[in-house]
PDB file of C-alpha atoms in Angstrom:
ATOM      1  CA  UNK M   1      -0.091  -0.394   0.302  1.00  0.00           C
ATOM      2  CA  UNK M   2       1.166   3.224  -0.926  1.00  0.00           C
ATOM      3  CA  UNK M   3       2.463   5.064   2.526  1.00  0.00           C
ATOM      4  CA  UNK M   4       2.305   9.183   3.568  1.00  0.00           C
ATOM      5  CA  UNK M   5       2.730  11.643   1.072  1.00  0.00           C
ATOM      6  CA  UNK M   6       4.389  14.911   1.724  1.00  0.00           C
ATOM      7  CA  UNK M   7       5.584  17.755  -0.102  1.00  0.00           C
ATOM      8  CA  UNK M   8       7.494  19.496  -0.098  1.00  0.00           C
ATOM      9  CA  UNK M   9      10.821  17.751   1.273  1.00  0.00           C
ATOM     10  CA  UNK M  10      12.624  20.857   2.394  1.00  0.00           C
ATOM     11  CA  UNK M  11      12.213  24.416   2.200  1.00  0.00           C
ATOM     12  CA  UNK M  12      13.673  27.632   2.522  1.00  0.00           C
ATOM     13  CA  UNK M  13      12.244  30.943   3.786  1.00  0.00           C
ATOM     14  CA  UNK M  14      13.006  34.192   5.394  1.00  0.00           C
ATOM     15  CA  UNK M  15      11.592  35.170   8.699  1.00  0.00           C
ATOM     16  CA  UNK M  16       8.691  36.745   8.175  1.00  0.00           C
ATOM     17  CA  UNK M  17       6.892  34.287   5.177  1.00  0.00           C
ATOM     18  CA  UNK M  18       5.090  32.382   4.747  1.00  0.00           C
ATOM     19  CA  UNK M  19       4.857  28.935   3.960  1.00  0.00           C
ATOM     20  CA  UNK M  20       2.737  25.416   3.622  1.00  0.00           C
ATOM     21  CA  UNK M  21       2.970  21.389   3.905  1.00  0.00           C
ATOM     22  CA  UNK M  22       1.109  19.403   2.110  1.00  0.00           C
ATOM     23  CA  UNK M  23      -0.045  15.909   3.518  1.00  0.00           C
ATOM     24  CA  UNK M  24      -1.595  12.619   1.702  1.00  0.00           C
ATOM     25  CA  UNK M  25      -2.895  10.826   4.777  1.00  0.00           C
ATOM     26  CA  UNK M  26      -2.874   6.637   3.588  1.00  0.00           C
ATOM     27  CA  UNK M  27      -6.032   5.688   2.004  1.00  0.00           C
ATOM     28  CA  UNK M  28      -8.887   5.254   4.685  1.00  0.00           C
ATOM     29  CA  UNK M  29      -7.429   6.299   7.984  1.00  0.00           C
ATOM     30  CA  UNK M  30      -9.434   8.604  10.019  1.00  0.00           C
ATOM     31  CA  UNK M  31      -6.510  10.287  12.151  1.00  0.00           C
ATOM     32  CA  UNK M  32      -3.781  12.171  11.248  1.00  0.00           C
ATOM     33  CA  UNK M  33      -1.639  13.726  13.201  1.00  0.00           C
ATOM     34  CA  UNK M  34       1.265  16.912  12.664  1.00  0.00           C
ATOM     35  CA  UNK M  35       4.372  16.834  14.230  1.00  0.00           C
ATOM     36  CA  UNK M  36       7.208  19.866  14.791  1.00  0.00           C
ATOM     37  CA  UNK M  37      10.060  18.132  14.906  1.00  0.00           C
ATOM     38  CA  UNK M  38      13.325  20.130  16.110  1.00  0.00           C
ATOM     39  CA  UNK M  39      16.997  18.821  15.158  1.00  0.00           C
ATOM     40  CA  UNK M  40      18.194  16.641  18.606  1.00  0.00           C
ATOM     41  CA  UNK M  41      14.596  16.420  19.949  1.00  0.00           C
ATOM     42  CA  UNK M  42      11.539  14.140  19.551  1.00  0.00           C
ATOM     43  CA  UNK M  43       8.500  15.040  17.947  1.00  0.00           C
ATOM     44  CA  UNK M  44       5.851  17.121  19.405  1.00  0.00           C
ATOM     45  CA  UNK M  45       1.608  17.048  18.420  1.00  0.00           C
ATOM     46  CA  UNK M  46       0.975  20.374  16.627  1.00  0.00           C
ATOM     47  CA  UNK M  47      -2.351  19.111  15.597  1.00  0.00           C
ATOM     48  CA  UNK M  48      -4.336  15.552  15.479  1.00  0.00           C
ATOM     49  CA  UNK M  49      -7.227  15.556  13.454  1.00  0.00           C
ATOM     50  CA  UNK M  50     -10.675  12.717  13.133  1.00  0.00           C
ATOM     51  CA  UNK M  51     -12.038  12.121  10.204  1.00  0.00           C
ATOM     52  CA  UNK M  52     -12.017  16.308   8.933  1.00  0.00           C
ATOM     53  CA  UNK M  53     -12.513  17.442  12.810  1.00  0.00           C
ATOM     54  CA  UNK M  54      -9.796  18.782  14.981  1.00  0.00           C
ATOM     55  CA  UNK M  55      -9.188  17.066  18.557  1.00  0.00           C
ATOM     56  CA  UNK M  56      -6.328  18.425  19.818  1.00  0.00           C
ATOM     57  CA  UNK M  57      -4.768  21.520  18.777  1.00  0.00           C
ATOM     58  CA  UNK M  58      -3.565  22.747  22.275  1.00  0.00           C
ATOM     59  CA  UNK M  59       0.445  22.935  21.021  1.00  0.00           C
ATOM     60  CA  UNK M  60      -1.130  24.646  17.582  1.00  0.00           C
ATOM     61  CA  UNK M  61       0.842  28.439  18.267  1.00  0.00           C
ATOM     62  CA  UNK M  62      -2.272  29.457  16.723  1.00  0.00           C
ATOM     63  CA  UNK M  63      -1.413  33.491  15.862  1.00  0.00           C
ATOM     64  CA  UNK M  64       0.839  32.195  13.564  1.00  0.00           C
ATOM     65  CA  UNK M  65      -0.155  28.513  12.451  1.00  0.00           C
ATOM     66  CA  UNK M  66      -2.857  26.911  11.024  1.00  0.00           C
ATOM     67  CA  UNK M  67      -4.054  23.429   9.644  1.00  0.00           C
ATOM     68  CA  UNK M  68      -6.930  21.683   7.880  1.00  0.00           C
ATOM     69  CA  UNK M  69      -8.421  19.087   6.581  1.00  0.00           C
ATOM     70  CA  UNK M  70     -10.209  18.522   3.106  1.00  0.00           C
ATOM     71  CA  UNK M  71     -12.885  16.677   3.192  1.00  0.00           C
ATOM     72  CA  UNK M  72     -11.482  14.261   5.611  1.00  0.00           C
ATOM     73  CA  UNK M  73      -8.712  13.271   3.176  1.00  0.00           C
ATOM     74  CA  UNK M  74      -5.579  15.318   2.721  1.00  0.00           C
ATOM     75  CA  UNK M  75      -4.604  18.383   5.112  1.00  0.00           C
ATOM     76  CA  UNK M  76      -2.505  21.326   5.170  1.00  0.00           C
ATOM     77  CA  UNK M  77      -0.307  22.875   7.242  1.00  0.00           C
ATOM     78  CA  UNK M  78       0.387  26.382   7.145  1.00  0.00           C
ATOM     79  CA  UNK M  79       2.829  29.207   8.668  1.00  0.00           C
ATOM     80  CA  UNK M  80       2.345  32.570   8.974  1.00  0.00           C
ATOM     81  CA  UNK M  81       4.720  34.884   9.691  1.00  0.00           C
ATOM     82  CA  UNK M  82       7.384  31.829   9.380  1.00  0.00           C
ATOM     83  CA  UNK M  83       9.986  33.116  12.552  1.00  0.00           C
ATOM     84  CA  UNK M  84      13.826  32.084  13.265  1.00  0.00           C
ATOM     85  CA  UNK M  85      12.330  29.289  15.904  1.00  0.00           C
ATOM     86  CA  UNK M  86      10.065  27.320  13.552  1.00  0.00           C
ATOM     87  CA  UNK M  87      13.124  25.771  12.007  1.00  0.00           C
ATOM     88  CA  UNK M  88      12.432  21.947  11.954  1.00  0.00           C
ATOM     89  CA  UNK M  89      11.582  18.796  10.003  1.00  0.00           C
ATOM     90  CA  UNK M  90       7.051  18.821  10.023  1.00  0.00           C
ATOM     91  CA  UNK M  91       5.835  15.454  10.326  1.00  0.00           C
ATOM     92  CA  UNK M  92       2.309  14.731   9.193  1.00  0.00           C
ATOM     93  CA  UNK M  93       1.434  10.228  10.572  1.00  0.00           C
ATOM     94  CA  UNK M  94      -2.006   8.924   9.684  1.00  0.00           C
ATOM     95  CA  UNK M  95      -3.332   6.181  11.293  1.00  0.00           C
ATOM     96  CA  UNK M  96      -6.942   3.680  11.136  1.00  0.00           C
ATOM     97  CA  UNK M  97      -8.198   5.898  14.437  1.00  0.00           C
ATOM     98  CA  UNK M  98     -10.839   4.290  15.961  1.00  0.00           C
ATOM     99  CA  UNK M  99     -11.505   3.359  20.029  1.00  0.00           C
ATOM    100  CA  UNK M 100      -7.992   2.035  20.171  1.00  0.00           C
ATOM    101  CA  UNK M 101      -5.280   3.046  18.904  1.00  0.00           C
ATOM    102  CA  UNK M 102      -3.462   1.309  16.438  1.00  0.00           C
ATOM    103  CA  UNK M 103       0.261   1.974  14.723  1.00  0.00           C
ATOM    104  CA  UNK M 104       0.510   5.355  12.947  1.00  0.00           C
ATOM    105  CA  UNK M 105       2.153   5.920   9.811  1.00  0.00           C
ATOM    106  CA  UNK M 106       5.193   8.140   9.198  1.00  0.00           C
ATOM    107  CA  UNK M 107       5.668  10.617   5.856  1.00  0.00           C
ATOM    108  CA  UNK M 108       9.499  11.300   5.020  1.00  0.00           C
ATOM    109  CA  UNK M 109       8.313  14.870   6.396  1.00  0.00           C
ATOM    110  CA  UNK M 110       9.802  18.451   5.272  1.00  0.00           C
ATOM    111  CA  UNK M 111      12.373  20.342   6.227  1.00  0.00           C
ATOM    112  CA  UNK M 112      11.608  23.515   6.610  1.00  0.00           C
ATOM    113  CA  UNK M 113      15.067  25.269   7.336  1.00  0.00           C
ATOM    114  CA  UNK M 114      13.852  29.530   8.623  1.00  0.00           C
ATOM    115  CA  UNK M 115      17.068  32.245   7.595  1.00  0.00           C
TER     116      UNK M 115
ATOM    117  CA  UNK H   1       3.842  18.966  26.075  1.00  0.00           C
ATOM    118  CA  UNK H   2       5.845  16.533  26.015  1.00  0.00           C
ATOM    119  CA  UNK H   3       5.146  12.957  27.916  1.00  0.00           C
ATOM    120  CA  UNK H   4       7.804  10.478  27.785  1.00  0.00           C
ATOM    121  CA  UNK H   5      11.194  10.073  28.816  1.00  0.00           C
ATOM    122  CA  UNK H   6      13.328   8.162  27.319  1.00  0.00           C
ATOM    123  CA  UNK H   7      16.981   7.246  28.926  1.00  0.00           C
ATOM    124  CA  UNK H   8      19.503   7.172  28.582  1.00  0.00           C
ATOM    125  CA  UNK H   9      19.930  10.062  25.735  1.00  0.00           C
ATOM    126  CA  UNK H  10      22.686   8.596  23.461  1.00  0.00           C
ATOM    127  CA  UNK H  11      24.028   4.912  23.965  1.00  0.00           C
ATOM    128  CA  UNK H  12      26.725   3.070  22.017  1.00  0.00           C
ATOM    129  CA  UNK H  13      26.817  -0.902  21.972  1.00  0.00           C
ATOM    130  CA  UNK H  14      29.354  -2.856  20.083  1.00  0.00           C
ATOM    131  CA  UNK H  15      27.299  -5.648  17.360  1.00  0.00           C
ATOM    132  CA  UNK H  16      25.918  -8.614  18.879  1.00  0.00           C
ATOM    133  CA  UNK H  17      25.027  -7.026  22.402  1.00  0.00           C
ATOM    134  CA  UNK H  18      22.258  -6.031  24.284  1.00  0.00           C
ATOM    135  CA  UNK H  19      20.276  -2.868  24.666  1.00  0.00           C
ATOM    136  CA  UNK H  20      18.404  -1.380  26.781  1.00  0.00           C
ATOM    137  CA  UNK H  21      16.228   1.758  26.433  1.00  0.00           C
ATOM    138  CA  UNK H  22      13.836   2.729  29.875  1.00  0.00           C
ATOM    139  CA  UNK H  23      10.880   5.652  28.741  1.00  0.00           C
ATOM    140  CA  UNK H  24       9.746   7.288  32.027  1.00  0.00           C
ATOM    141  CA  UNK H  25       6.495   9.058  31.921  1.00  0.00           C
ATOM    142  CA  UNK H  26       4.134  11.520  34.265  1.00  0.00           C
ATOM    143  CA  UNK H  27       0.442  10.648  33.849  1.00  0.00           C
ATOM    144  CA  UNK H  28      -1.566   7.367  33.522  1.00  0.00           C
ATOM    145  CA  UNK H  29      -2.150   6.023  29.886  1.00  0.00           C
ATOM    146  CA  UNK H  30      -3.372   3.534  27.913  1.00  0.00           C
ATOM    147  CA  UNK H  31      -1.111   3.195  25.290  1.00  0.00           C
ATOM    148  CA  UNK H  32       2.431   3.175  24.226  1.00  0.00           C
ATOM    149  CA  UNK H  33       4.321   2.558  21.332  1.00  0.00           C
ATOM    150  CA  UNK H  34       8.209   2.501  20.204  1.00  0.00           C
ATOM    151  CA  UNK H  35       8.883   4.003  16.797  1.00  0.00           C
ATOM    152  CA  UNK H  36      12.293   3.888  15.650  1.00  0.00           C
ATOM    153  CA  UNK H  37      13.759   6.724  13.586  1.00  0.00           C
ATOM    154  CA  UNK H  38      16.840   6.553  10.806  1.00  0.00           C
ATOM    155  CA  UNK H  39      18.984   9.563  10.941  1.00  0.00           C
ATOM    156  CA  UNK H  40      17.056  12.208   7.936  1.00  0.00           C
ATOM    157  CA  UNK H  41      14.281   9.350   8.002  1.00  0.00           C
ATOM    158  CA  UNK H  42      10.377   9.664   8.912  1.00  0.00           C
ATOM    159  CA  UNK H  43       9.818   7.090  12.280  1.00  0.00           C
ATOM    160  CA  UNK H  44       8.713   3.740  11.832  1.00  0.00           C
ATOM    161  CA  UNK H  45       5.964   1.923  13.881  1.00  0.00           C
ATOM    162  CA  UNK H  46       8.206  -1.400  16.287  1.00  0.00           C
ATOM    163  CA  UNK H  47       5.495  -1.907  18.950  1.00  0.00           C
ATOM    164  CA  UNK H  48       2.443  -1.365  20.531  1.00  0.00           C
ATOM    165  CA  UNK H  49       1.751  -2.507  24.327  1.00  0.00           C
ATOM    166  CA  UNK H  50      -1.233  -1.501  26.198  1.00  0.00           C
ATOM    167  CA  UNK H  51      -1.588  -0.424  29.556  1.00  0.00           C
ATOM    168  CA  UNK H  52      -3.071  -3.871  30.396  1.00  0.00           C
ATOM    169  CA  UNK H  53      -0.449  -5.613  29.218  1.00  0.00           C
ATOM    170  CA  UNK H  54       2.922  -6.147  31.137  1.00  0.00           C
ATOM    171  CA  UNK H  55       5.086  -7.765  28.142  1.00  0.00           C
ATOM    172  CA  UNK H  56       5.511  -7.790  24.286  1.00  0.00           C
ATOM    173  CA  UNK H  57       7.822  -9.031  22.241  1.00  0.00           C
ATOM    174  CA  UNK H  58       8.786  -8.573  18.056  1.00  0.00           C
ATOM    175  CA  UNK H  59      10.844 -10.701  16.809  1.00  0.00           C
ATOM    176  CA  UNK H  60      14.571  -8.883  18.851  1.00  0.00           C
ATOM    177  CA  UNK H  61      12.538  -6.461  20.220  1.00  0.00           C
ATOM    178  CA  UNK H  62      11.687  -6.874  24.085  1.00  0.00           C
ATOM    179  CA  UNK H  63       8.739  -3.891  25.580  1.00  0.00           C
ATOM    180  CA  UNK H  64       7.899  -4.372  28.655  1.00  0.00           C
ATOM    181  CA  UNK H  65       4.949  -1.790  30.739  1.00  0.00           C
ATOM    182  CA  UNK H  66       5.276  -1.530  34.530  1.00  0.00           C
ATOM    183  CA  UNK H  67       2.293   1.313  35.108  1.00  0.00           C
ATOM    184  CA  UNK H  68       2.526   1.153  38.674  1.00  0.00           C
ATOM    185  CA  UNK H  69       6.351   2.454  38.126  1.00  0.00           C
ATOM    186  CA  UNK H  70       4.851   4.501  34.662  1.00  0.00           C
ATOM    187  CA  UNK H  71       7.316   3.127  32.719  1.00  0.00           C
ATOM    188  CA  UNK H  72       8.377   0.873  29.599  1.00  0.00           C
ATOM    189  CA  UNK H  73      11.589  -0.688  29.015  1.00  0.00           C
ATOM    190  CA  UNK H  74      12.329  -1.361  25.539  1.00  0.00           C
ATOM    191  CA  UNK H  75      14.998  -4.484  24.932  1.00  0.00           C
ATOM    192  CA  UNK H  76      16.463  -5.124  21.588  1.00  0.00           C
ATOM    193  CA  UNK H  77      18.730  -8.450  21.506  1.00  0.00           C
ATOM    194  CA  UNK H  78      22.273  -8.814  19.510  1.00  0.00           C
ATOM    195  CA  UNK H  79      21.938  -5.568  18.134  1.00  0.00           C
ATOM    196  CA  UNK H  80      23.110  -4.853  14.486  1.00  0.00           C
ATOM    197  CA  UNK H  81      25.204  -1.708  13.364  1.00  0.00           C
ATOM    198  CA  UNK H  82      21.404  -1.495  11.007  1.00  0.00           C
ATOM    199  CA  UNK H  83      20.124  -0.421  14.204  1.00  0.00           C
ATOM    200  CA  UNK H  84      21.524   2.560  14.594  1.00  0.00           C
ATOM    201  CA  UNK H  85      19.207   5.587  14.885  1.00  0.00           C
ATOM    202  CA  UNK H  86      16.734   7.058  17.501  1.00  0.00           C
ATOM    203  CA  UNK H  87      14.796   5.560  19.320  1.00  0.00           C
ATOM    204  CA  UNK H  88      11.164   7.384  21.115  1.00  0.00           C
ATOM    205  CA  UNK H  89       8.276   5.960  23.045  1.00  0.00           C
ATOM    206  CA  UNK H  90       5.328   7.905  22.669  1.00  0.00           C
ATOM    207  CA  UNK H  91       2.676   7.344  25.142  1.00  0.00           C
ATOM    208  CA  UNK H  92      -1.577   7.546  24.984  1.00  0.00           C
ATOM    209  CA  UNK H  93      -4.554   8.122  25.925  1.00  0.00           C
ATOM    210  CA  UNK H  94      -3.557  10.276  28.701  1.00  0.00           C
ATOM    211  CA  UNK H  95      -7.035  12.451  27.897  1.00  0.00           C
ATOM    212  CA  UNK H  96     -10.703  10.870  26.649  1.00  0.00           C
ATOM    213  CA  UNK H  97      -8.130  10.761  22.996  1.00  0.00           C
ATOM    214  CA  UNK H  98      -7.986   7.101  22.855  1.00  0.00           C
ATOM    215  CA  UNK H  99      -5.851   7.818  19.576  1.00  0.00           C
ATOM    216  CA  UNK H 100      -3.050  10.354  20.543  1.00  0.00           C
ATOM    217  CA  UNK H 101       0.430  10.274  20.276  1.00  0.00           C
ATOM    218  CA  UNK H 102       3.043  12.079  22.539  1.00  0.00           C
ATOM    219  CA  UNK H 103       6.926  11.427  22.664  1.00  0.00           C
ATOM    220  CA  UNK H 104      10.095  11.877  23.992  1.00  0.00           C
ATOM    221  CA  UNK H 105      13.410  12.921  23.560  1.00  0.00           C
ATOM    222  CA  UNK H 106      14.611   9.697  22.317  1.00  0.00           C
ATOM    223  CA  UNK H 107      17.691   8.004  22.727  1.00  0.00           C
ATOM    224  CA  UNK H 108      20.273   7.798  20.177  1.00  0.00           C
ATOM    225  CA  UNK H 109      21.277   4.330  19.909  1.00  0.00           C
ATOM    226  CA  UNK H 110      24.745   3.565  17.835  1.00  0.00           C
ATOM    227  CA  UNK H 111      25.710   0.252  17.384  1.00  0.00           C
ATOM    228  CA  UNK H 112      29.923  -0.901  16.512  1.00  0.00           C
ATOM    229  CA  UNK H 113      30.087  -3.273  13.403  1.00  0.00           C
TER     230      UNK H 113
END
């Protein structure tokens, strides 16, 4: 089966610019996650969707970050305006969802560099 | 906020030796997972253990869970150079959300050939 697809793989922008990342989860997966992973740290959950509804966005910096999941399938994560500290790898993951947790599948990530 | 904390932060062993990594967490959980991340790549699921389980095996991997101590361990037996990677624990179900996953900072494992 096809895995989680993310694009772009790399992005370099100047601070105060905006950027968007795209994620296509595995077909049929109801749960979709966005994580931010700063170099040398573990992934930090930004937002979790169940179908097209937000389950948890408690750690999403809502003054500059936004995310949506169109028709419960693809998702985009946007940063506007970007700051230097946003430099990180942004990981998308999906899982079947349901009442019991099952394994999640991760994309290769988008490496963002803010200069 | 992060939930799990892995220990040690870094571990270096010789090929063929066993590697043990530990994960401690703060709140009650419904499940705990271990993931591996090779440099510059996405995370790969290794094993999931639920709160009512104490031990699980998968190939050369053995995971234990002690909910009374809020800790888990991952044992890799007969390690190989290809096991070199970062290993993360992810806790879930601390709230009503049974599908959440919160990661620790990870253990960087180096297996020398």
